[in-house]
Amino acid sequence: MASLRALGALGRSLSSLLGRRRVVFCGGRGSGSRAGTGASSSATGGQPAVTATVTALDRADAWMLRKAHEAGFLSWFRNGLLATGVGVIAYMQSDVGREAAYGFFVLGGVCICYGSGSYLANLVLLRRMMMLSAPTAVLGGLVVGSLAVFWVCALSLYIGRLEVEFIYDEECEDCQPKEDSGKSDK
């Protein structure tokens, strides 16, 4: 049933791209499978009429496509975080573990980069099918991009590429060890 809905959504998006002609994948003219899909050719000169109304089924199709799109990104991101976590554990073990850790870091980076790139490319291609406004799509792209940048920053901080150094003032009284004045408690 969901595949028929996806085909219907694909047909509606293709019809909007192909000069407002209705594209039907199954059922043919006047099949009556849904309300509003029957063809009326009297006013258009033999061509099927296209209605510009958005039905509840269209919104449901768009919502399912959007959720599937987000789930795909989240699974790639999860796998990248898992690979990075295994790399962190291997990095802590030994020098041999550090060599293996770099492989896991690369694997995590590939997963996160591919997931982010795939999400952004499909967001551009499927924005109208998912019934997303341009500001919503830009916001989604910014969130995905910021997650990838945060991952790179966290990994860089962890393996020491961006070193954080604490500088203490040498004249700080609290920082210097207390000297024993020679008095003892007896």
mmCIF file of C-alpha atoms in Angstrom:
data_model
loop_
_atom_site.group_PDB
_atom_site.id
_atom_site.type_symbol
_atom_site.label_atom_id
_atom_site.label_comp_id
_atom_site.label_asym_id
_atom_site.label_seq_id
_atom_site.Cartn_x
_atom_site.Cartn_y
_atom_site.Cartn_z
ATOM 1 C CA MET A 1 0.000 0.000 0.000
ATOM 2 C CA ALA A 2 2.839 2.356 0.860
ATOM 3 C CA SER A 3 4.528 1.651 -2.470
ATOM 4 C CA LEU A 4 1.340 2.630 -4.314
ATOM 5 C CA ARG A 5 1.246 5.850 -2.321
ATOM 6 C CA ALA A 6 4.885 6.517 -3.168
ATOM 7 C CA LEU A 7 4.131 5.916 -6.843
ATOM 8 C CA GLY A 8 1.194 8.314 -6.593
ATOM 9 C CA ALA A 9 3.416 10.973 -5.006
ATOM 10 C CA LEU A 10 6.055 10.401 -7.678
ATOM 11 C CA GLY A 11 3.404 10.737 -10.382
ATOM 12 C CA ARG A 12 2.129 13.978 -8.919
ATOM 13 C CA SER A 13 5.594 15.471 -8.711
ATOM 14 C CA LEU A 14 6.424 14.385 -12.250
ATOM 15 C CA SER A 15 3.178 15.866 -13.485
ATOM 16 C CA SER A 16 4.130 19.206 -11.971
ATOM 17 C CA LEU A 17 7.478 19.041 -13.756
ATOM 18 C CA LEU A 18 6.105 17.841 -17.105
ATOM 19 C CA GLY A 19 3.829 20.722 -17.958
ATOM 20 C CA ARG A 20 0.958 19.975 -15.584
ATOM 21 C CA ARG A 21 -0.161 16.763 -17.269
ATOM 22 C CA ARG A 22 -1.362 14.011 -15.026
ATOM 23 C CA VAL A 23 0.910 10.962 -14.834
ATOM 24 C CA VAL A 24 -0.745 7.712 -13.798
ATOM 25 C CA PHE A 25 1.327 4.628 -12.960
ATOM 26 C CA CYS A 26 -1.544 2.225 -12.365
ATOM 27 C CA GLY A 27 -5.277 2.265 -12.892
ATOM 28 C CA GLY A 28 -5.468 4.397 -16.020
ATOM 29 C CA ARG A 29 -8.077 7.080 -16.769
ATOM 30 C CA GLY A 30 -11.020 7.345 -14.512
ATOM 31 C CA SER A 31 -10.055 4.356 -12.403
ATOM 32 C CA GLY A 32 -11.721 5.890 -9.391
ATOM 33 C CA SER A 33 -9.029 4.689 -7.023
ATOM 34 C CA ARG A 34 -9.026 8.067 -5.287
ATOM 35 C CA ALA A 35 -11.335 10.983 -5.185
ATOM 36 C CA GLY A 36 -10.312 13.699 -7.610
ATOM 37 C CA THR A 37 -8.242 11.578 -10.004
ATOM 38 C CA GLY A 38 -10.870 11.001 -12.650
ATOM 39 C CA ALA A 39 -10.130 12.727 -15.941
ATOM 40 C CA SER A 40 -12.441 15.334 -17.334
ATOM 41 C CA SER A 41 -11.429 16.124 -20.877
ATOM 42 C CA SER A 42 -14.265 18.360 -21.985
ATOM 43 C CA ALA A 43 -12.627 21.705 -21.087
ATOM 44 C CA THR A 44 -9.023 20.857 -21.969
ATOM 45 C CA GLY A 45 -9.442 19.544 -25.474
ATOM 46 C CA GLY A 46 -8.870 15.829 -24.889
ATOM 47 C CA GLN A 47 -6.058 16.156 -22.354
ATOM 48 C CA PRO A 48 -6.604 15.121 -18.760
ATOM 49 C CA ALA A 49 -7.334 17.928 -16.322
ATOM 50 C CA VAL A 50 -4.947 18.572 -13.456
ATOM 51 C CA THR A 51 -6.177 19.793 -10.128
ATOM 52 C CA ALA A 52 -3.871 21.894 -8.001
ATOM 53 C CA THR A 53 -5.459 20.939 -4.702
ATOM 54 C CA VAL A 54 -3.387 19.129 -2.120
ATOM 55 C CA THR A 55 -5.235 16.268 -0.496
ATOM 56 C CA ALA A 56 -4.637 14.695 2.880
ATOM 57 C CA LEU A 57 -3.111 11.707 1.099
ATOM 58 C CA ASP A 58 -0.600 13.998 -0.627
ATOM 59 C CA ARG A 59 0.398 15.469 2.727
ATOM 60 C CA ALA A 60 0.726 11.979 4.227
ATOM 61 C CA ASP A 61 2.919 10.885 1.313
ATOM 62 C CA ALA A 62 5.119 13.927 1.753
ATOM 63 C CA TRP A 63 5.378 13.316 5.500
ATOM 64 C CA MET A 64 6.362 9.652 4.997
ATOM 65 C CA LEU A 65 8.987 10.611 2.425
ATOM 66 C CA ARG A 66 10.402 13.259 4.737
ATOM 67 C CA LYS A 67 10.617 10.846 7.669
ATOM 68 C CA ALA A 68 12.273 8.170 5.518
ATOM 69 C CA HIS A 69 14.763 10.778 4.292
ATOM 70 C CA GLU A 70 15.609 11.821 7.848
ATOM 71 C CA ALA A 71 15.869 8.197 9.021
ATOM 72 C CA GLY A 72 18.418 7.498 6.284
ATOM 73 C CA PHE A 73 20.593 10.386 7.446
ATOM 74 C CA LEU A 74 20.275 9.414 11.099
ATOM 75 C CA SER A 75 21.338 5.821 10.399
ATOM 76 C CA TRP A 76 24.491 6.966 8.559
ATOM 77 C CA PHE A 77 25.256 9.428 11.355
ATOM 78 C CA ARG A 78 24.698 6.761 14.027
ATOM 79 C CA ASN A 79 27.061 4.359 12.248
ATOM 80 C CA GLY A 80 29.678 7.111 11.996
ATOM 81 C CA LEU A 81 29.395 7.845 15.710
ATOM 82 C CA LEU A 82 29.677 4.146 16.545
ATOM 83 C CA ALA A 83 32.812 3.779 14.432
ATOM 84 C CA THR A 84 34.251 6.883 16.071
ATOM 85 C CA GLY A 85 33.461 5.487 19.526
ATOM 86 C CA VAL A 86 35.250 2.236 18.720
ATOM 87 C CA GLY A 87 38.159 4.341 17.477
ATOM 88 C CA VAL A 88 38.256 6.268 20.763
ATOM 89 C CA ILE A 89 38.377 3.014 22.735
ATOM 90 C CA ALA A 90 41.132 1.642 20.498
ATOM 91 C CA TYR A 91 43.055 4.919 20.777
ATOM 92 C CA MET A 92 43.185 4.578 24.553
ATOM 93 C CA GLN A 93 44.514 0.999 24.545
ATOM 94 C CA SER A 94 48.069 1.091 23.179
ATOM 95 C CA ASP A 95 50.258 2.227 20.317
ATOM 96 C CA VAL A 96 48.930 -0.591 18.138
ATOM 97 C CA GLY A 97 45.438 0.456 19.123
ATOM 98 C CA ARG A 98 46.199 3.974 17.979
ATOM 99 C CA GLU A 99 46.962 2.726 14.497
ATOM 100 C CA ALA A 100 43.644 0.868 14.410
ATOM 101 C CA ALA A 101 41.876 3.892 15.858
ATOM 102 C CA TYR A 102 42.807 6.024 12.868
ATOM 103 C CA GLY A 103 41.107 3.481 10.615
ATOM 104 C CA PHE A 104 37.947 3.693 12.712
ATOM 105 C CA PHE A 105 38.109 7.484 12.666
ATOM 106 C CA VAL A 106 38.306 7.405 8.864
ATOM 107 C CA LEU A 107 35.411 4.945 8.705
ATOM 108 C CA GLY A 108 33.342 7.201 10.964
ATOM 109 C CA GLY A 109 34.215 10.191 8.805
ATOM 110 C CA VAL A 110 33.201 8.389 5.631
ATOM 111 C CA CYS A 111 29.839 7.421 7.165
ATOM 112 C CA ILE A 112 29.141 10.934 8.400
ATOM 113 C CA CYS A 113 30.276 12.621 5.182
ATOM 114 C CA TYR A 114 28.293 10.266 2.961
ATOM 115 C CA GLY A 115 25.183 10.541 5.143
ATOM 116 C CA SER A 116 25.384 14.332 5.234
ATOM 117 C CA GLY A 117 26.096 14.661 1.515
ATOM 118 C CA SER A 118 23.321 12.248 0.593
ATOM 119 C CA TYR A 119 20.875 14.084 2.844
ATOM 120 C CA LEU A 120 21.741 17.476 1.365
ATOM 121 C CA ALA A 121 21.608 16.252 -2.242
ATOM 122 C CA ASN A 122 18.278 14.525 -1.738
ATOM 123 C CA LEU A 123 16.941 17.530 0.138
ATOM 124 C CA VAL A 124 17.582 19.661 -2.928
ATOM 125 C CA LEU A 125 16.147 17.067 -5.311
ATOM 126 C CA LEU A 126 13.084 16.070 -3.259
ATOM 127 C CA ARG A 127 12.174 19.374 -1.600
ATOM 128 C CA ARG A 128 8.986 19.872 -3.606
ATOM 129 C CA MET A 129 7.938 16.252 -3.250
ATOM 130 C CA MET A 130 8.302 16.542 0.515
ATOM 131 C CA MET A 131 6.323 19.813 0.427
ATOM 132 C CA LEU A 132 9.088 21.705 2.229
ATOM 133 C CA SER A 133 9.401 25.445 1.946
ATOM 134 C CA ALA A 134 12.787 26.851 0.981
ATOM 135 C CA PRO A 135 13.542 28.250 4.476
ATOM 136 C CA THR A 136 12.722 24.886 6.054
ATOM 137 C CA ALA A 137 15.022 23.098 3.610
ATOM 138 C CA VAL A 138 17.830 25.594 4.283
ATOM 139 C CA LEU A 139 17.371 25.132 8.031
ATOM 140 C CA GLY A 140 17.561 21.353 7.646
ATOM 141 C CA GLY A 141 20.716 21.698 5.574
ATOM 142 C CA LEU A 142 22.307 23.976 8.168
ATOM 143 C CA VAL A 143 21.517 21.536 10.975
ATOM 144 C CA VAL A 144 23.059 18.620 9.086
ATOM 145 C CA GLY A 145 26.116 20.682 8.159
ATOM 146 C CA SER A 146 26.597 21.848 11.731
ATOM 147 C CA LEU A 147 26.407 18.262 13.032
ATOM 148 C CA ALA A 148 29.178 17.240 10.646
ATOM 149 C CA VAL A 149 31.309 20.226 11.677
ATOM 150 C CA PHE A 150 30.754 19.467 15.384
ATOM 151 C CA TRP A 151 31.880 15.862 14.784
ATOM 152 C CA VAL A 152 35.069 17.049 13.077
ATOM 153 C CA CYS A 153 35.785 19.519 15.904
ATOM 154 C CA ALA A 154 35.199 16.906 18.607
ATOM 155 C CA LEU A 155 37.428 14.380 16.875
ATOM 156 C CA SER A 156 40.134 16.982 16.291
ATOM 157 C CA LEU A 157 40.076 17.999 19.930
ATOM 158 C CA TYR A 158 40.236 14.386 20.998
ATOM 159 C CA ILE A 159 43.234 13.348 18.935
ATOM 160 C CA GLY A 160 45.068 16.571 19.701
ATOM 161 C CA ARG A 161 44.968 18.450 16.418
ATOM 162 C CA LEU A 162 43.493 21.465 18.169
ATOM 163 C CA GLU A 163 45.307 21.647 21.450
ATOM 164 C CA VAL A 164 43.729 23.379 24.372
ATOM 165 C CA GLU A 165 46.344 24.745 26.712
ATOM 166 C CA PHE A 166 45.784 26.120 30.166
ATOM 167 C CA ILE A 167 48.262 28.811 31.132
ATOM 168 C CA TYR A 168 48.716 29.432 34.828
ATOM 169 C CA ASP A 169 50.119 32.605 36.241
ATOM 170 C CA GLU A 170 53.397 31.792 37.996
ATOM 171 C CA GLU A 171 52.788 34.330 40.696
ATOM 172 C CA CYS A 172 49.480 32.906 41.768
ATOM 173 C CA GLU A 173 49.490 32.263 45.509
ATOM 174 C CA ASP A 174 46.911 29.487 45.314
ATOM 175 C CA CYS A 175 48.863 27.626 42.612
ATOM 176 C CA GLN A 176 52.207 27.394 44.451
ATOM 177 C CA PRO A 177 52.794 24.716 47.052
ATOM 178 C CA LYS A 178 52.572 25.831 50.661
ATOM 179 C CA GLU A 179 55.922 26.004 52.449
ATOM 180 C CA ASP A 180 56.248 24.545 55.873
ATOM 181 C CA SER A 181 57.372 27.271 58.260
ATOM 182 C CA GLY A 182 59.234 24.840 60.471
ATOM 183 C CA LYS A 183 56.631 24.715 63.182
ATOM 184 C CA SER A 184 55.334 21.317 64.049
ATOM 185 C CA ASP A 185 52.361 20.358 66.104
ATOM 186 C CA LYS A 186 53.455 18.471 69.191
#
